[in-house]
Structures are given as C-alpha cells and as structure tokens.
Amino acid sequence: MSQTVEAGHSSDIAWSAEWMAKVDRIEILVGEIVKRDISRLLAFSKGSLHKAATSIAQTSQPHIGIVAGFYIKHATPPSPETDGLNGMAHLAAGFVAAGFRVTVITDAPCAKAVWATVDALPHKVELRITDTSSESVVQLRNALEADPHPITHMIAIERVAPGSDGKPHREHGWDMTRETAPLDLLFEGPDWKSTWTTIGIGDGGNEIGMGALPDNIVAEDIPNGPLIAAQTSCDYLIVSGVSNWGAYGLLAAVSIIRPDIRSRLLLHFTPEKEKLFLEAAVTVGQAVDDSRVDRPGTLQMSVDRLPLEIHAALIETIAAVCGE
C-alpha cells in the first residue's frame, strides 16, 4: 500500500477551501456535454475529481499506471481513436516532470498509436504492451504487483470494459472481444481485487470505471445502454464531456493541491504540447477520430469530432484557473 503525506496544519484551512473551489470549477469545465446526454453520469460522479486528485497528491512516491487505447476496427484505417491518447500524454508528461514514476499500458492492437504518443513525450516513460489474451493480462498484473516500487494508482482513460453480457462493446453494440485485451482485469476480476487505487475516466458509459454507476443510469440514458454498460468499477470515477478532458482535469487538480510541484506538473500542459501529442498520434500512430456506424473514423487532427483548437482552448482555460 502507498504511504500518504502528513495532512496540512490548521493554518491551511482557508487555502484548502480555495483549492477545493478551483477543483470544482475545473470539474464543471471538463464536464461540458458535447455529445450524448451524460448529465446523470456527471451528477453521480460529482466530487470524484477532488477525491482522485487528493489520493494522488497525498501519496509519497506515486507510481502511476495509465491504461489507454480504444481500438476501432471499422475505422479508415482500423486503428485506435484519438480520445484517451492526449489525456494519457498530458498526465504522463506532467507526472514524470514532477518526479513521479509512470507506466503506460496498452494492448497490441493499440500499440502503434500509443507508442507514437509516448514517443512524443518530453521525458522517457515505461510502456507495457500485452496481447489480447486474458493470460497475458494476468501475467502483466502479476509482474506489476511484484515490482519493487509497485503501482500506487491505476488510471484508465477511454478504455472499454465488459458490458452486461461479459463482452466489451462499442457504443452502438458491436462486440470488440477479438481486438481488445481484457485490461479491465488490472482493475478488478472475479477472483481478484486491485492492490492499487483505481481511477476510471470516460464519457460514454462503456469504459472501465463506469461500473461504479447505478445500473439504471447508463441503461436508461445511453443508447444501447442495457448491453454496453460497463461492469468494471473503480475507486474514483471521473466523467467528462470528452475523456481526454477528464485527464486534463485530474492533472490540474493534483497541481492545485500540490502547489510545491505545480510548476512541474503543468510544465508541458500547453496548447503547443496538445498539438504535438495529437500530431504524433495521428501522423505516426494513425489514430482516428470518433467513428460511428454512418461515419467511419478517419485520420484528422480532432478528437470526438471537435477540432484541435477547442481542446487547446480548454487547456488554456484550465491552466488559468490553476494559476489564479
């Protein structure tokens, strides 16, 4: 288990109220609804950003695992989508700059896009890749647990989880079993509970961590919800309008709680790096934009059909809140 930093003194109470208000503002910013109606998902998870960030901020020598990669078989070309990759990149860049150890985890179908994004990071980050078998994931899990400096927090960003039938599905119900490793087993399983703190970030109801929601919310509010609703839970669930945004909010929230390392955490949290990471994902990794039945994903500089400029502007806004 990770060790926590000693709590602040009573003189910090007023300052704590200030940063809690800032984190609340960031939670609202990243929770802007841009596609489906996720208002009840957002309402249920309200406050989780603060809790997840506090858990990381108060941990001595954090080792952060980040699971990313959502493969789209029917895209042009078949490749992971861009959502989740920039979120992973900003978390990894900020945490490593602050002295945290980071391990990025994905599977073989998503490896090229995730590697390309990791390769664009300003600091070296460990990358672990599994094949799509459950045996490979269990082996990885065992290796991570046996590490002399084991993972303290495992974060999933836009990573599909099993639905009600035990199979992972895209939002319109397509079965993703063949092209998806069960990395949800790093979070929980039938005979296993994680030894690290788990954080899920998503925007649609079928991602790792969404199992923390009451069953009826996704089933009633999301198309194909009864089938695709994620069964994998987490300790802290962050719901956002775009999954990348939830990761941006988490990095910013940790920086607010830890002003002593804020400048390092946010060193690379800039529109310029947002463009650099997305270019690497798309041009080198061939990551595709949001893919739907009527509009297969293609190679373009956008995330969830929103242009780069929208995401870059949000980063500027969040960074301004942190620096106020």
XYZ file of C-alpha atoms in Angstrom:
324
model
C 0.000 0.000 0.000
C 1.169 3.541 -0.673
C 2.139 5.909 2.092
C 0.401 9.245 2.464
C 1.897 12.626 3.105
C 1.117 14.104 6.515
C -2.013 16.265 6.444
C -1.654 20.043 6.436
C -1.802 22.207 9.562
C -4.866 24.179 10.675
C -3.407 27.314 9.070
C -4.001 25.661 5.683
C -7.813 25.524 6.099
C -8.575 28.752 4.215
C -6.173 27.804 1.440
C -7.785 24.350 1.208
C -11.205 25.932 0.701
C -9.708 27.973 -2.123
C -8.264 25.000 -3.967
C -11.436 22.990 -3.466
C -13.348 25.789 -5.189
C -10.841 25.733 -8.060
C -11.168 21.969 -8.456
C -14.956 22.340 -8.508
C -14.618 24.900 -11.316
C -12.371 22.558 -13.288
C -14.809 19.684 -12.792
C -17.521 21.837 -14.380
C -15.239 22.819 -17.270
C -14.283 19.257 -18.200
C -17.871 18.074 -17.725
C -19.299 20.182 -20.547
C -21.672 17.985 -22.525
C -20.684 17.777 -26.188
C -22.339 14.590 -27.489
C -24.853 12.358 -25.697
C -26.716 13.432 -22.575
C -24.471 12.351 -19.705
C -25.936 14.747 -17.147
C -26.889 11.975 -14.702
C -23.466 10.349 -15.075
C -21.889 13.693 -14.265
C -24.189 14.255 -11.295
C -23.382 10.865 -9.781
C -19.617 11.328 -10.133
C -19.595 14.918 -8.839
C -16.752 15.379 -6.352
C -14.738 12.412 -7.629
C -12.188 14.648 -9.345
C -11.292 16.171 -5.990
C -11.115 12.754 -4.311
C -8.983 11.162 -7.038
C -6.581 14.116 -7.152
C -6.262 14.175 -3.364
C -5.424 10.474 -3.331
C -2.546 11.047 -5.762
C -1.408 14.340 -4.233
C -1.144 12.870 -0.738
C 0.797 9.765 -1.807
C 4.515 9.580 -1.173
C 6.470 8.494 -4.269
C 3.500 7.776 -6.534
C 3.797 5.214 -9.305
C 1.036 5.922 -11.807
C -0.203 3.308 -14.248
C -2.160 4.681 -17.224
C -4.258 2.361 -19.390
C -5.224 3.815 -22.777
C -6.221 2.783 -26.280
C -9.705 2.235 -27.748
C -9.400 0.249 -30.973
C -11.830 0.957 -33.827
C -11.848 -1.988 -36.216
C -14.241 -0.353 -38.685
C -12.352 2.939 -38.995
C -10.294 4.018 -42.006
C -7.671 2.757 -41.336
C -8.507 0.344 -38.473
C -6.774 1.999 -35.533
C -7.338 3.352 -32.009
C -9.285 6.575 -31.662
C -7.585 9.808 -30.658
C -9.611 10.220 -27.467
C -7.656 8.937 -24.488
C -4.232 9.362 -26.080
C -3.678 13.048 -25.385
C -5.126 12.598 -21.917
C -2.578 9.871 -21.275
C 0.178 12.065 -22.718
C -0.523 15.090 -20.532
C -0.812 13.001 -17.377
C 2.419 11.175 -18.167
C 4.314 14.339 -19.106
C 3.201 16.202 -16.003
C 3.664 13.389 -13.519
C 7.133 12.469 -14.787
C 8.219 16.117 -14.737
C 7.106 16.228 -11.099
C 9.214 13.188 -10.228
C 6.501 10.507 -10.295
C 7.109 7.148 -11.916
C 4.710 6.438 -14.786
C 3.926 3.205 -16.612
C 1.704 3.368 -19.704
C -0.202 0.196 -20.537
C -1.999 -0.856 -23.712
C -2.576 -3.879 -25.931
C -1.180 -4.970 -29.292
C -3.986 -3.558 -31.487
C -3.471 -0.098 -29.937
C 0.320 -0.338 -29.623
C 1.337 1.769 -32.618
C -0.784 4.783 -31.714
C 0.023 4.619 -28.014
C 3.747 4.172 -28.714
C 3.756 7.140 -31.124
C 2.161 9.350 -28.480
C 4.514 8.138 -25.744
C 7.473 8.684 -28.067
C 6.488 12.349 -28.406
C 6.665 12.912 -24.640
C 9.462 15.157 -23.355
C 10.592 12.517 -20.850
C 11.053 8.775 -21.108
C 8.072 6.742 -19.920
C 7.833 2.990 -19.490
C 5.423 1.332 -21.948
C 3.946 -2.130 -21.333
C 2.065 -3.933 -24.115
C 0.011 -7.128 -23.833
C -1.568 -9.339 -26.445
C -5.335 -9.727 -26.408
C -5.461 -12.816 -24.194
C -6.545 -12.799 -20.563
C -3.458 -14.871 -19.739
C -1.194 -12.075 -20.979
C -3.051 -9.504 -18.887
C -2.841 -11.660 -15.762
C 0.898 -12.120 -16.321
C 1.304 -8.364 -16.619
C -0.755 -7.829 -13.485
C 1.418 -10.252 -11.539
C 4.583 -8.539 -12.790
C 3.288 -5.102 -11.823
C 2.398 -6.302 -8.342
C 5.844 -7.852 -7.894
C 7.658 -4.640 -8.856
C 9.886 -3.310 -6.030
C 8.098 0.043 -6.487
C 4.588 -1.172 -7.333
C 1.903 0.942 -8.897
C 0.001 3.103 -6.411
C -2.698 4.392 -8.784
C -4.063 2.732 -11.932
C -5.890 5.113 -14.277
C -7.978 4.039 -17.277
C -8.758 6.709 -19.888
C -11.343 5.896 -22.589
C -10.712 2.158 -22.284
C -13.610 -0.192 -22.948
C -14.873 -2.568 -20.256
C -17.101 -5.662 -20.436
C -20.812 -4.954 -20.779
C -23.771 -6.816 -19.338
C -23.016 -9.922 -21.420
C -19.374 -10.010 -20.295
C -18.091 -8.704 -23.628
C -16.690 -5.253 -24.487
C -18.827 -3.222 -26.884
C -18.658 -0.026 -28.861
C -21.432 2.486 -28.243
C -23.632 1.032 -30.973
C -23.276 -2.504 -29.642
C -20.523 -4.041 -31.797
C -18.609 -6.752 -29.978
C -14.908 -5.809 -29.518
C -13.705 -9.038 -27.928
C -11.372 -10.121 -30.754
C -9.488 -6.816 -30.907
C -9.439 -5.914 -27.214
C -7.297 -7.233 -24.350
C -9.216 -7.513 -21.061
C -7.174 -4.804 -19.352
C -10.146 -4.365 -17.048
C -8.528 -7.272 -15.156
C -5.969 -4.737 -13.924
C -8.820 -3.072 -12.047
C -10.871 -5.976 -10.752
C -11.811 -9.519 -11.636
C -13.999 -12.408 -10.464
C -11.332 -13.624 -8.038
C -9.099 -10.542 -7.721
C -9.293 -7.057 -6.243
C -6.690 -4.438 -7.091
C -3.926 -3.641 -4.633
C -3.635 -0.125 -6.070
C -6.093 2.757 -6.089
C -8.171 2.714 -9.286
C -9.415 5.698 -11.273
C -11.678 5.476 -14.309
C -12.133 8.290 -16.837
C -14.795 8.122 -19.524
C -17.552 9.914 -21.400
C -19.962 7.260 -22.626
C -20.809 4.581 -20.072
C -18.928 1.650 -21.625
C -15.481 2.474 -20.209
C -13.526 0.967 -17.332
C -14.746 2.508 -14.101
C -18.324 3.162 -15.217
C -19.378 0.069 -13.290
C -19.343 2.362 -10.254
C -22.559 3.938 -11.562
C -26.005 2.676 -10.528
C -27.162 0.136 -13.116
C -30.119 2.160 -14.335
C -28.239 5.340 -15.299
C -26.379 4.030 -18.354
C -29.169 1.621 -19.227
C -31.742 4.423 -19.364
C -29.684 7.374 -20.596
C -27.230 5.936 -23.153
C -28.191 4.303 -26.486
C -27.728 0.514 -26.215
C -27.067 1.128 -22.523
C -28.507 -2.163 -21.234
C -25.893 -4.028 -23.312
C -22.821 -1.771 -23.293
C -22.959 -0.509 -19.684
C -19.539 -1.192 -18.166
C -19.422 -3.738 -15.374
C -15.918 -2.819 -14.167
C -15.928 -0.411 -11.238
C -13.207 1.780 -9.729
C -12.426 3.696 -6.563
C -12.895 7.099 -8.211
C -14.908 7.712 -11.380
C -14.310 10.877 -13.428
C -16.953 11.576 -16.068
C -16.227 14.260 -18.659
C -17.583 15.546 -21.948
C -14.536 14.117 -23.736
C -12.420 11.519 -21.957
C -9.203 13.446 -22.606
C -10.713 16.354 -20.704
C -11.132 14.256 -17.577
C -7.395 13.538 -17.637
C -6.636 17.232 -18.084
C -8.824 17.964 -15.079
C -7.078 15.341 -12.971
C -3.608 16.723 -13.721
C -4.778 20.257 -12.967
C -6.477 19.222 -9.730
C -3.327 17.498 -8.464
C -1.359 20.665 -9.270
C -3.785 22.783 -7.243
C -3.456 20.512 -4.215
C 0.345 20.378 -4.576
C 1.493 23.991 -5.167
C 5.032 22.932 -4.240
C 5.292 20.995 -7.527
C 2.609 22.797 -9.533
C 5.020 24.375 -11.993
C 6.499 20.989 -12.849
C 3.127 19.259 -13.103
C 1.932 21.907 -15.573
C 5.258 22.423 -17.346
C 4.037 20.705 -20.519
C 0.321 21.412 -20.105
C 0.144 23.824 -23.035
C -1.697 24.168 -26.356
C 1.634 23.628 -28.134
C 2.122 20.240 -26.490
C -1.531 19.369 -27.156
C -0.847 19.839 -30.871
C 2.452 17.939 -30.709
C 0.896 14.932 -28.976
C -2.089 14.827 -31.326
C 0.137 15.114 -34.405
C 2.197 12.157 -33.196
C -0.919 10.093 -32.533
C -2.427 10.839 -35.944
C 0.510 11.140 -38.346
C 2.757 8.466 -36.822
C 0.347 6.298 -34.858
C -2.540 6.579 -37.355
C -5.060 7.236 -34.603
C -8.505 8.102 -35.954
C -11.257 10.440 -34.888
C -14.545 9.285 -33.374
C -16.017 6.520 -35.526
C -19.737 5.850 -35.900
C -21.820 3.479 -37.975
C -22.650 6.181 -40.506
C -19.281 7.992 -40.286
C -16.204 5.749 -40.006
C -13.303 7.415 -38.215
C -10.532 8.866 -40.361
C -7.112 10.429 -39.881
C -7.652 14.027 -38.832
C -6.459 16.457 -36.176
C -9.534 16.261 -33.992
C -10.941 14.352 -31.017
C -14.598 13.311 -30.794
C -15.229 15.399 -33.920
C -14.020 18.518 -32.108
C -11.098 20.363 -33.761
C -7.731 20.790 -32.074
C -8.486 24.437 -31.302
C -11.345 23.504 -28.943
C -9.108 21.249 -26.850
C -6.230 23.708 -26.857
C -8.518 26.499 -25.648
C -9.774 24.313 -22.798
C -6.200 23.649 -21.706
C -5.534 27.374 -21.588
C -8.678 27.927 -19.520
C -7.847 25.152 -17.048
C -4.259 26.346 -16.700
C -5.530 29.851 -15.967
C -7.733 28.537 -13.164
C -4.733 26.726 -11.667
C -2.625 29.882 -11.757
C -5.179 32.283 -10.272
